[in-house]
């Protein structure tokens, strides 16, 4: 499980790209559930202890992968304007609970990364007409929009 020598890079890379890099598919570590050694076998204390330690290691690996997934997802949500993530939001909860980081990144690559010069200008015009309203918006939202626009402009070679 996991990313072998590549850590959890498979959580963000497209499947094919990760497969090319690692030579194997990324498997998100799963919580193995409660410790239950195979029934019908007799164990000496050392064998039982080894099985228990392996189980604890699997649980820790799953916990770390889940925490990384959640942290990466939060970073993306904070960094990318809501407009570009609206399609992925759960309409009932308003969250991105059913979206993996890989799915979010693929969505952004398909949508945001394909903005045309005209679309980029439209975003620029919208941002340039914004006025700071301390009651209606956060300064950080405006700054995030401006930084995002700058990154988009650099990506398509239109600073």
Tab-separated table of C-alpha atoms in Angstrom:
chain	number	residue	atom	x	y	z
A	1	UNK	CA	0.000	0.000	0.000
A	2	UNK	CA	1.009	3.603	-0.319
A	3	UNK	CA	3.637	5.014	-2.586
A	4	UNK	CA	6.600	2.730	-1.977
A	5	UNK	CA	9.745	4.878	-2.344
A	6	UNK	CA	7.713	7.870	-3.508
A	7	UNK	CA	5.784	8.513	-0.321
A	8	UNK	CA	2.269	9.760	-0.946
A	9	UNK	CA	3.068	11.530	-4.205
A	10	UNK	CA	0.441	9.302	-5.788
A	11	UNK	CA	-2.233	11.291	-3.976
A	12	UNK	CA	-1.654	14.282	-6.238
A	13	UNK	CA	-0.216	12.921	-9.477
A	14	UNK	CA	-2.380	11.628	-12.313
A	15	UNK	CA	-2.535	7.834	-12.236
A	16	UNK	CA	-0.610	7.323	-15.494
A	17	UNK	CA	2.144	9.782	-14.518
A	18	UNK	CA	2.601	8.132	-11.146
A	19	UNK	CA	2.681	4.692	-12.741
A	20	UNK	CA	5.431	5.876	-15.117
A	21	UNK	CA	7.432	7.288	-12.208
A	22	UNK	CA	7.005	4.519	-9.650
A	23	UNK	CA	6.442	1.496	-11.846
A	24	UNK	CA	3.401	0.584	-9.782
A	25	UNK	CA	0.010	2.116	-9.065
A	26	UNK	CA	-0.467	4.202	-5.933
A	27	UNK	CA	-2.745	2.519	-3.432
A	28	UNK	CA	-4.179	4.788	-0.753
A	29	UNK	CA	-3.462	3.072	2.579
A	30	UNK	CA	-6.691	1.935	4.229
A	31	UNK	CA	-7.409	1.464	7.904
A	32	UNK	CA	-7.271	-2.306	8.493
A	33	UNK	CA	-9.884	-2.140	11.249
A	34	UNK	CA	-9.657	-3.815	14.620
A	35	UNK	CA	-6.722	-6.110	15.262
A	36	UNK	CA	-7.741	-9.717	14.685
A	37	UNK	CA	-5.065	-12.327	14.047
A	38	UNK	CA	-6.128	-15.169	11.758
A	39	UNK	CA	-8.243	-17.707	13.615
A	40	UNK	CA	-7.405	-21.360	13.935
A	41	UNK	CA	-3.697	-20.794	14.419
A	42	UNK	CA	-1.655	-20.967	17.566
A	43	UNK	CA	0.861	-18.200	18.112
A	44	UNK	CA	3.816	-17.846	20.350
A	45	UNK	CA	4.128	-14.459	22.004
A	46	UNK	CA	6.735	-13.204	19.502
A	47	UNK	CA	4.530	-14.070	16.501
A	48	UNK	CA	1.506	-12.440	18.088
A	49	UNK	CA	3.547	-9.358	18.917
A	50	UNK	CA	4.844	-9.137	15.327
A	51	UNK	CA	1.321	-9.359	13.917
A	52	UNK	CA	0.158	-6.679	16.340
A	53	UNK	CA	3.046	-4.351	15.442
A	54	UNK	CA	2.357	-4.818	11.711
A	55	UNK	CA	-1.287	-3.947	12.322
A	56	UNK	CA	-0.333	-0.820	14.264
A	57	UNK	CA	2.018	0.212	11.422
A	58	UNK	CA	-0.796	-0.225	8.860
A	59	UNK	CA	-3.127	1.868	11.006
A	60	UNK	CA	-0.493	4.604	11.339
A	61	UNK	CA	0.204	4.604	7.609
A	62	UNK	CA	-3.531	4.943	6.882
A	63	UNK	CA	-3.876	7.752	9.439
A	64	UNK	CA	-0.942	9.672	7.976
A	65	UNK	CA	-2.214	9.276	4.410
A	66	UNK	CA	-5.703	10.463	5.437
A	67	UNK	CA	-4.272	13.469	7.308
A	68	UNK	CA	-2.069	14.371	4.340
A	69	UNK	CA	-5.055	14.080	1.998
A	70	UNK	CA	-7.103	16.395	4.223
A	71	UNK	CA	-4.260	18.911	4.622
A	72	UNK	CA	-3.577	19.031	0.868
A	73	UNK	CA	-7.271	19.408	0.146
A	74	UNK	CA	-7.528	22.326	2.570
A	75	UNK	CA	-4.490	24.028	1.008
A	76	UNK	CA	-6.027	23.744	-2.449
A	77	UNK	CA	-9.413	24.993	-1.238
A	78	UNK	CA	-7.766	27.988	0.416
A	79	UNK	CA	-5.505	28.782	-2.535
A	80	UNK	CA	-7.956	28.418	-5.421
A	81	UNK	CA	-10.899	30.795	-5.833
A	82	UNK	CA	-14.215	29.116	-5.034
A	83	UNK	CA	-15.475	29.670	-8.573
A	84	UNK	CA	-13.049	27.100	-9.941
A	85	UNK	CA	-14.002	24.473	-7.359
A	86	UNK	CA	-17.784	25.008	-7.324
A	87	UNK	CA	-18.436	22.043	-9.611
A	88	UNK	CA	-16.802	19.691	-7.099
A	89	UNK	CA	-18.656	20.935	-4.038
A	90	UNK	CA	-21.237	18.608	-2.493
A	91	UNK	CA	-24.571	20.462	-2.937
A	92	UNK	CA	-25.963	19.051	0.311
A	93	UNK	CA	-23.039	19.704	2.630
A	94	UNK	CA	-21.152	22.473	0.812
A	95	UNK	CA	-17.935	20.523	1.330
A	96	UNK	CA	-15.530	18.599	-0.856
A	97	UNK	CA	-15.852	15.444	1.242
A	98	UNK	CA	-16.194	13.031	-1.694
A	99	UNK	CA	-13.275	14.487	-3.666
A	100	UNK	CA	-9.725	13.197	-3.479
A	101	UNK	CA	-6.796	15.538	-4.038
A	102	UNK	CA	-6.118	13.682	-7.284
A	103	UNK	CA	-9.684	14.375	-8.500
A	104	UNK	CA	-9.449	18.044	-7.525
A	105	UNK	CA	-6.116	18.441	-9.322
A	106	UNK	CA	-7.470	16.692	-12.438
A	107	UNK	CA	-10.513	18.988	-12.426
A	108	UNK	CA	-8.327	22.094	-12.150
A	109	UNK	CA	-6.080	20.856	-14.942
A	110	UNK	CA	-9.093	20.289	-17.226
A	111	UNK	CA	-10.759	23.609	-16.435
A	112	UNK	CA	-8.485	26.318	-15.069
A	113	UNK	CA	-5.371	25.265	-16.951
A	114	UNK	CA	-7.249	25.676	-20.230
A	115	UNK	CA	-8.289	29.306	-19.752
A	116	UNK	CA	-7.955	31.400	-22.884
A	117	UNK	CA	-6.468	34.886	-23.024
A	118	UNK	CA	-9.990	36.360	-23.166
A	119	UNK	CA	-11.122	34.418	-20.118
A	120	UNK	CA	-8.013	35.519	-18.284
A	121	UNK	CA	-8.742	39.146	-19.209
A	122	UNK	CA	-12.314	38.739	-17.926
A	123	UNK	CA	-10.987	37.533	-14.567
A	124	UNK	CA	-8.521	40.426	-14.526
A	125	UNK	CA	-11.310	42.941	-15.236
A	126	UNK	CA	-13.474	41.436	-12.489
A	127	UNK	CA	-10.635	41.627	-9.987
A	128	UNK	CA	-9.622	45.148	-11.028
A	129	UNK	CA	-13.184	46.362	-10.386
A	130	UNK	CA	-13.312	44.872	-6.913
A	131	UNK	CA	-13.523	47.265	-4.042
A	132	UNK	CA	-12.580	46.355	-0.548
A	133	UNK	CA	-15.685	46.066	1.572
A	134	UNK	CA	-14.689	45.131	5.126
A	135	UNK	CA	-18.231	43.959	5.851
A	136	UNK	CA	-18.638	41.877	2.715
A	137	UNK	CA	-15.297	40.265	1.922
A	138	UNK	CA	-12.016	39.264	3.366
A	139	UNK	CA	-8.824	40.986	2.260
A	140	UNK	CA	-7.258	37.558	1.910
A	141	UNK	CA	-9.922	36.576	-0.647
A	142	UNK	CA	-8.983	39.539	-2.845
A	143	UNK	CA	-5.265	38.814	-2.441
A	144	UNK	CA	-5.828	35.136	-3.255
A	145	UNK	CA	-7.740	36.082	-6.421
A	146	UNK	CA	-4.969	38.454	-7.511
A	147	UNK	CA	-2.209	35.905	-6.844
A	148	UNK	CA	-4.168	33.251	-8.686
A	149	UNK	CA	-4.609	35.553	-11.673
A	150	UNK	CA	-0.882	36.323	-11.686
A	151	UNK	CA	-0.033	32.614	-11.670
A	152	UNK	CA	-2.484	31.973	-14.497
A	153	UNK	CA	-0.989	34.814	-16.530
A	154	UNK	CA	2.510	33.429	-16.046
A	155	UNK	CA	1.413	29.940	-17.053
A	156	UNK	CA	-0.006	31.060	-20.384
A	157	UNK	CA	2.809	33.520	-21.010
A	158	UNK	CA	0.760	36.680	-20.644
A	159	UNK	CA	2.118	38.599	-17.613
